[in-house]
Amino acid sequence: MIFWSRLYISVSLATISAALNNGVAVKPPMGWNPYNAFFDCGWQGKARNSSGGFTWDTTTIPSGIPALSTFIHNLGLKFGVYSDGGAFACDFVGGTAHYLGTLGHETSDANSFASWGADYLKYDNCYAVSSTDFVDFNPPILIEPHYTTMRDALAATKRPIVFSICEWGVQDPARWPASAVGNSWRISNDIGPPASWDNLFRIINQLVPITQFAGPGAWNDLDMLEVGNSGLTAAEQQTHFAFWAAAKSPLIISTDLSNPSTQTLNILKNPRIIALNQDSLGKSIAFKRRYTNDHDVWAGPLADGSTVAVVINWQNSARSLTFNLADVGFSSAMGTDLITGTSLGKLTNSFTATVDAHGSMVLKLSGGMAVAQPSFTFYQAAASTNTLAGGASTRVVNSSVTVVGFIGEGGTLTINGVDGGSAGGTKTLSFDYINGDFVFTNTDCSNCRNAFISVNGGTAVQVQMPISAQSWDILFSGYLVTMAGFKAGKTNTIQISNPNAFAPDLSRVGVSV
């Protein structure tokens, strides 16, 4: 949820022809919002005026919203307002404030916002179900129509207004698709306050299956920035900012800027990281590889033909970390450290650097030489030759996909007759799975499930698999894991289990050849 009283934001209003096609947010919006720093909310009035129009709190804003808008515009900035697609807006007092919401007043309120000179509307989701249902993460109604109604009302004003929809990731908005509804959409519940590394982990996992939906005029919104606030180390704040930028999330500063630290400014003003966010190609980084409890690798293309790679250190201590270029498809490339601006010269096969706890590498790779990708022999999880035990069972997803579920809590899947080739040894495995176990609060594995993989009865290795969607019918394909212990020939076994919880539902496993 977002409880904003006001938002001053700079956005691009250049013409576009894709996504929502309202001509704005060609690049991810960047700006400032007071929420995480001041916890303020409630600029709205609590009653409409005699003609049913939207009102503001005259004590908080005695000069009025139009005057405030003029002041902001005179600073050379764009001006944004906040409202809610429910009976009342969100608040900090358990839903008892009853600030004005816009549900049922979309046309009137859109006209008011436009007449005030609004350039941006953040549209929240409190009281969306009824006037007595404050926050509902599993509403009994479809919430998309609340947003399409406001989209159309804004369009009718003929004023270019960035439409930022804030549905907290409820009902998998990227797949509506939200790109036809708003210029950005929240993919998850709030990042805070308070800020925490666990919140970042939850949001990063939730992004994994939906990076492909972002593009010019339509952006996955990972929520406001916590850079400058307590709760995150300097390294965590740097990782947070760089990842949000490379994922093409709106970059909305939300800290007290009246006296920012040098550290805060150094992170927020890094021109190379900002350039990632504002790159004209508008392609988000995508998930490439997770080395469970060690590091993630994400990468994406840039307009100049180069690639950005973001490598996150999941460990709780500073250490030497090695990035394998093959994880982003290269054997070699010219490298630049985008955090420091240092030219790294030609990188061949790998790059090793000391990375702080929860810190990151952010590398621009140019002139990359492609590396041959592994090929796989695939084994269907539901094949009759496999062994399902302890409650594991098959489930038909559709005419072409059958999975094995209830792996874990005593249930196991053993894939038999796996070919280890002529030499055995270490193999790359490729998993296709379904994991719809999404969450709005932090858990032991927020927006992920653990599987434990064992080859030929050897020690099981933990593998942490992010969600594939918010439903149990969408596959995530190509999750890679490196496993040792294979023997030559076709008598190998791969067992998947989880002693304490359930693993994802598995469709198939590929073994490199």
Coordinates of C-alpha atoms in Angstrom, one line a residue, residues 52-309:
G52 CA -19.5 16.6 -5.4
G53 CA -16.0 17.7 -6.2
F54 CA -12.7 16.5 -4.6
T55 CA -11.5 18.6 -1.6
W56 CA -8.3 19.0 0.3
D57 CA -7.4 19.5 3.9
T58 CA -7.3 23.3 4.3
T59 CA -5.3 23.1 7.5
T60 CA -2.5 21.1 5.9
I61 CA -2.6 22.9 2.6
P62 CA -4.1 26.3 3.3
S63 CA -3.2 27.8 -0.1
G64 CA -4.9 24.9 -1.9
I65 CA -3.8 22.3 -4.4
P66 CA -3.9 24.5 -7.5
A67 CA -1.5 27.0 -5.8
L68 CA 0.8 24.1 -4.8
S69 CA 0.8 22.8 -8.3
T70 CA 1.7 26.2 -9.7
F71 CA 4.5 26.5 -7.2
I72 CA 5.9 23.1 -8.2
H73 CA 5.6 23.9 -11.9
N74 CA 7.4 27.2 -11.4
L75 CA 10.3 25.2 -10.0
G76 CA 10.5 23.4 -13.4
L77 CA 9.1 20.2 -12.0
K78 CA 6.1 18.1 -12.8
F79 CA 3.4 17.8 -10.1
G80 CA 1.7 14.6 -9.0
V81 CA -1.3 13.8 -6.8
Y82 CA -2.5 10.7 -5.0
S83 CA -5.9 9.1 -4.9
D84 CA -7.5 5.8 -4.3
G85 CA -9.7 3.5 -6.4
G86 CA -11.8 2.7 -3.3
A87 CA -14.5 4.2 -1.1
F88 CA -11.8 5.8 1.0
A89 CA -8.1 6.3 0.7
C90 CA -5.4 4.5 2.7
D91 CA -4.2 5.9 6.0
F92 CA -2.0 5.2 9.0
V93 CA -4.7 4.8 11.6
G94 CA -6.1 1.5 10.7
G95 CA -8.5 2.8 8.1
T96 CA -10.4 5.1 10.4
A97 CA -9.4 8.4 8.8
H98 CA -11.8 8.1 5.9
Y99 CA -10.0 10.4 3.5
L100 CA -11.8 10.8 0.2
G101 CA -11.5 7.9 -2.3
T102 CA -12.3 8.2 -6.0
L103 CA -14.4 5.1 -6.6
G104 CA -17.7 6.2 -8.2
H105 CA -16.3 9.7 -8.9
E106 CA -13.7 8.9 -11.5
T107 CA -14.8 11.4 -14.1
S108 CA -15.3 14.3 -11.7
D109 CA -12.0 13.6 -9.9
A110 CA -10.0 13.2 -13.1
N111 CA -11.3 16.5 -14.3
S112 CA -10.3 18.1 -10.9
F113 CA -6.8 16.6 -11.0
A114 CA -6.4 17.8 -14.6
S115 CA -7.7 21.3 -13.8
W116 CA -5.2 21.6 -10.9
G117 CA -2.3 20.8 -13.4
A118 CA -1.5 17.3 -12.3
D119 CA 1.1 15.5 -14.4
Y120 CA 1.0 12.2 -12.4
L121 CA -1.6 10.2 -10.5
K122 CA -0.7 7.5 -8.0
Y123 CA -3.9 5.4 -7.6
D124 CA -4.1 3.2 -4.6
N125 CA -6.2 0.2 -3.6
C126 CA -7.6 0.6 -0.1
Y127 CA -11.3 0.1 0.5
A128 CA -11.6 -1.3 -3.0
V129 CA -14.1 -4.0 -2.0
S130 CA -16.3 -2.0 0.3
S131 CA -16.4 0.9 2.7
T132 CA -15.7 -1.5 5.6
D133 CA -12.9 -3.5 4.0
F134 CA -9.7 -1.5 4.5
V135 CA -6.9 -3.7 3.0
D136 CA -7.7 -6.9 1.1
F137 CA -4.9 -8.8 -0.5
N138 CA -7.4 -11.5 -1.7
P139 CA -10.4 -9.5 -2.8
P140 CA -13.6 -11.3 -3.9
I141 CA -13.8 -8.9 -6.9
L142 CA -11.7 -8.2 -9.9
I143 CA -9.9 -4.9 -9.2
E144 CA -8.7 -4.2 -12.8
P145 CA -12.0 -2.5 -13.7
H146 CA -11.3 0.1 -11.0
Y147 CA -8.1 1.1 -12.8
T148 CA -9.5 0.9 -16.4
T149 CA -12.3 3.2 -15.4
M150 CA -9.8 5.8 -14.1
R151 CA -7.6 5.3 -17.1
D152 CA -10.5 6.2 -19.3
A153 CA -11.5 9.2 -17.2
L154 CA -7.9 10.6 -17.3
A155 CA -7.8 10.1 -21.1
A156 CA -11.0 12.0 -21.5
T157 CA -9.4 15.1 -19.8
K158 CA -7.0 15.3 -22.8
R159 CA -4.2 16.3 -20.3
P160 CA -1.1 14.1 -20.4
I161 CA -1.0 12.4 -17.0
V162 CA 1.2 9.6 -16.0
F163 CA -1.1 6.9 -14.5
S164 CA 0.7 5.0 -11.7
I165 CA -1.4 2.1 -10.5
C166 CA -0.8 0.9 -7.0
E167 CA -2.7 -2.4 -6.6
W168 CA 0.2 -3.9 -4.4
G169 CA 0.7 -6.7 -6.9
V170 CA -2.8 -8.1 -6.2
Q171 CA -4.2 -10.4 -9.0
D172 CA -0.9 -10.5 -10.9
P173 CA -1.4 -7.1 -12.7
A174 CA 1.5 -7.6 -15.2
R175 CA -0.6 -10.3 -16.8
W176 CA -3.8 -8.4 -17.2
P177 CA -1.8 -6.9 -18.9
A178 CA -1.4 -3.7 -16.8
S179 CA 0.6 -2.2 -19.7
A180 CA -2.8 -1.5 -21.3
V181 CA -4.1 0.1 -18.1
G182 CA -1.3 2.2 -16.5
N183 CA 2.1 3.6 -17.2
S184 CA 3.4 1.6 -14.2
W185 CA 2.1 -1.0 -11.9
R186 CA 3.2 -2.1 -8.5
I187 CA 4.4 -5.7 -8.6
S188 CA 4.4 -6.3 -4.8
N189 CA 3.4 -5.2 -1.4
D190 CA 5.2 -2.2 0.2
I191 CA 9.0 -2.0 0.4
G192 CA 8.5 -0.4 3.8
P193 CA 8.7 1.4 6.0
P194 CA 10.7 0.1 7.7
A195 CA 13.3 -0.8 5.1
S196 CA 14.9 -4.2 5.3
W197 CA 17.0 -6.6 3.2
D198 CA 14.2 -9.2 3.5
N199 CA 11.8 -6.8 1.8
L200 CA 14.2 -6.4 -1.1
F201 CA 14.6 -10.2 -1.4
R202 CA 10.8 -10.6 -1.5
I203 CA 10.4 -8.0 -4.2
I204 CA 13.3 -9.3 -6.3
N205 CA 11.8 -12.8 -6.3
Q206 CA 8.4 -11.4 -7.3
L207 CA 10.0 -9.7 -10.3
V208 CA 11.5 -12.9 -11.7
P209 CA 8.7 -14.1 -13.9
I210 CA 7.4 -10.7 -15.2
T211 CA 10.4 -8.7 -16.5
Q212 CA 9.2 -9.2 -20.1
F213 CA 6.1 -7.1 -19.5
A214 CA 8.0 -3.9 -19.0
G215 CA 8.8 -1.4 -21.9
P216 CA 8.5 2.2 -23.0
G217 CA 5.4 3.7 -21.4
A218 CA 4.7 0.7 -19.2
W219 CA 6.9 -0.3 -16.3
N220 CA 7.1 -2.8 -13.5
D221 CA 7.1 -0.7 -10.3
L222 CA 9.2 -2.2 -7.5
D223 CA 8.1 0.5 -5.1
M224 CA 9.8 3.6 -3.8
L225 CA 13.5 3.9 -3.0
E226 CA 14.7 3.4 0.6
V227 CA 18.1 5.0 -0.2
G228 CA 19.0 7.4 2.6
N229 CA 16.7 5.7 5.2
S230 CA 17.6 3.5 8.2
G231 CA 17.4 -0.3 7.9
L232 CA 19.8 -0.9 5.0
T233 CA 23.6 -0.8 4.9
A234 CA 25.4 1.4 2.4
A235 CA 26.0 -1.7 0.3
E236 CA 22.4 -2.8 0.5
Q237 CA 21.3 0.7 -0.6
Q238 CA 23.7 0.6 -3.5
T239 CA 22.4 -2.8 -4.6
H240 CA 18.8 -1.6 -4.1
F241 CA 19.3 1.5 -6.3
A242 CA 21.2 -0.3 -9.1
F243 CA 18.8 -3.2 -9.3
W244 CA 15.7 -1.0 -9.4
A245 CA 17.5 1.1 -12.1
A246 CA 18.4 -1.8 -14.3
A247 CA 15.0 -3.4 -13.9
K248 CA 13.5 -0.1 -15.3
S249 CA 11.5 0.5 -12.2
P250 CA 10.3 4.1 -11.6
L251 CA 13.0 5.7 -9.4
I252 CA 11.1 7.5 -6.7
I253 CA 13.3 8.9 -4.0
S254 CA 11.6 8.7 -0.6
T255 CA 14.0 10.1 2.0
D256 CA 14.4 13.4 3.7
L257 CA 16.3 15.5 1.2
S258 CA 16.7 18.6 3.4
N259 CA 20.0 17.2 4.7
P260 CA 21.0 14.1 2.8
S261 CA 24.3 12.4 3.6
T262 CA 27.2 12.4 1.1
Q263 CA 26.7 8.6 0.9
T264 CA 23.0 9.0 0.0
L265 CA 23.8 11.6 -2.7
N266 CA 26.6 9.5 -4.2
I267 CA 24.3 6.6 -4.6
L268 CA 21.3 8.6 -6.0
K269 CA 23.3 10.8 -8.3
N270 CA 25.5 8.1 -9.9
P271 CA 25.0 9.1 -13.6
R272 CA 26.0 5.6 -14.9
I273 CA 23.3 3.9 -12.9
I274 CA 20.7 6.5 -13.8
A275 CA 21.6 6.0 -17.4
L276 CA 20.7 2.3 -17.1
N277 CA 17.2 3.3 -15.9
Q278 CA 16.7 5.9 -18.6
D279 CA 18.3 3.8 -21.5
S280 CA 16.2 4.4 -24.6
L281 CA 15.8 0.7 -25.4
G282 CA 13.7 0.3 -22.2
K283 CA 14.5 -3.4 -21.6
S284 CA 14.5 -4.7 -18.1
I285 CA 17.2 -7.0 -16.8
A286 CA 16.1 -10.6 -16.6
F287 CA 16.8 -13.4 -14.2
K288 CA 19.7 -15.6 -15.5
R289 CA 21.0 -17.7 -12.7
R290 CA 20.7 -18.2 -8.9
Y291 CA 23.5 -19.8 -6.9
T292 CA 21.4 -20.5 -3.9
N293 CA 22.5 -18.6 -0.7
D294 CA 25.5 -17.3 -2.7
H295 CA 24.7 -14.9 -5.6
D296 CA 22.2 -14.0 -8.3
V297 CA 23.0 -13.1 -11.9
W298 CA 20.6 -10.8 -13.9
A299 CA 21.3 -9.2 -17.2
G300 CA 19.7 -7.2 -20.0
P301 CA 20.4 -5.4 -23.3
L302 CA 21.1 -1.7 -23.7
A303 CA 20.4 0.6 -26.6
D304 CA 24.1 0.8 -27.7
G305 CA 24.3 -3.0 -28.1
S306 CA 26.0 -3.6 -24.8
T307 CA 24.7 -5.7 -21.9
V308 CA 24.4 -4.8 -18.3
A309 CA 24.9 -7.6 -15.7

